[in-house]
Amino acid sequence: MLNSKVPFYDFQSINATCIYKNKGSVFINKACIYKNETCILSMQITEKKFTIGQKQVYS
């Protein structure tokens, strides 16, 4: 007699769960790409605030 507390899942339901998790991972990856693009955009704006060139230094 098998006394397992783990329920038996149909093969199709396991696949459906894996597909759902994969879609969730794709969503997380897209969110990370969006955050990276936002960070790059922010850095480009910040770089424009710095001037590159000669400045007179008073001593």
C-alpha positions as a printed NumPy array, in Angstrom:
array([[  0.   ,   0.   ,   0.   ],
       [  1.343,   3.387,  -1.005],
       [  0.828,   6.174,   1.512],
       [  2.122,   9.139,  -0.399],
       [  1.058,  12.647,   0.532],
       [  2.193,  13.917,  -2.85 ],
       [ -0.834,  14.082,  -5.131],
       [ -0.667,  12.449,  -8.519],
       [ -0.651,  14.964, -11.349],
       [ -1.66 ,  14.272, -14.869],
       [  1.119,  14.698, -17.453],
       [ -0.833,  17.483, -19.141],
       [ -1.22 ,  19.474, -15.933],
       [  2.528,  19.251, -15.257],
       [  3.241,  20.571, -18.745],
       [  0.706,  23.345, -18.291],
       [  2.378,  24.321, -15.018],
       [  5.809,  24.371, -16.674],
       [  4.51 ,  26.482, -19.544],
       [  2.97 ,  28.892, -17.013],
       [  6.285,  29.153, -15.142],
       [  8.167,  29.706, -18.404],
       [  5.782,  32.498, -19.392],
       [  6.334,  34.022, -15.961],
       [ 10.095,  33.869, -16.507],
       [  9.742,  35.574, -19.88 ],
       [  7.751,  38.334, -18.179],
       [ 10.467,  38.751, -15.536],
       [ 13.152,  38.861, -18.257],
       [ 11.22 ,  41.546, -20.144],
       [ 10.914,  43.537, -16.921],
       [ 14.685,  43.275, -16.369],
       [ 15.394,  44.398, -19.927],
       [ 13.058,  47.353, -19.374],
       [ 14.89 ,  48.28 , -16.161],
       [ 18.27 ,  48.006, -17.917],
       [ 17.11 ,  50.24 , -20.775],
       [ 15.802,  52.754, -18.239],
       [ 19.144,  52.729, -16.432],
       [ 21.061,  53.251, -19.691],
       [ 18.761,  56.134, -20.61 ],
       [ 19.283,  57.671, -17.178],
       [ 23.074,  57.37 , -17.539],
       [ 22.992,  59.029, -20.953],
       [ 21.054,  61.969, -19.521],
       [ 23.492,  62.204, -16.591],
       [ 26.505,  62.189, -18.939],
       [ 25.118,  65.227, -20.746],
       [ 25.19 ,  67.178, -17.479],
       [ 28.972,  66.777, -17.18 ],
       [ 31.094,  69.096, -19.277],
       [ 34.235,  67.838, -20.925],
       [ 36.771,  70.513, -21.612],
       [ 39.16 ,  72.97 , -20.031],
       [ 38.216,  75.061, -17.062],
       [ 40.168,  77.765, -15.344],
       [ 41.31 ,  76.785, -11.88 ],
       [ 41.915,  79.515,  -9.319],
       [ 44.607,  78.969,  -6.727]])
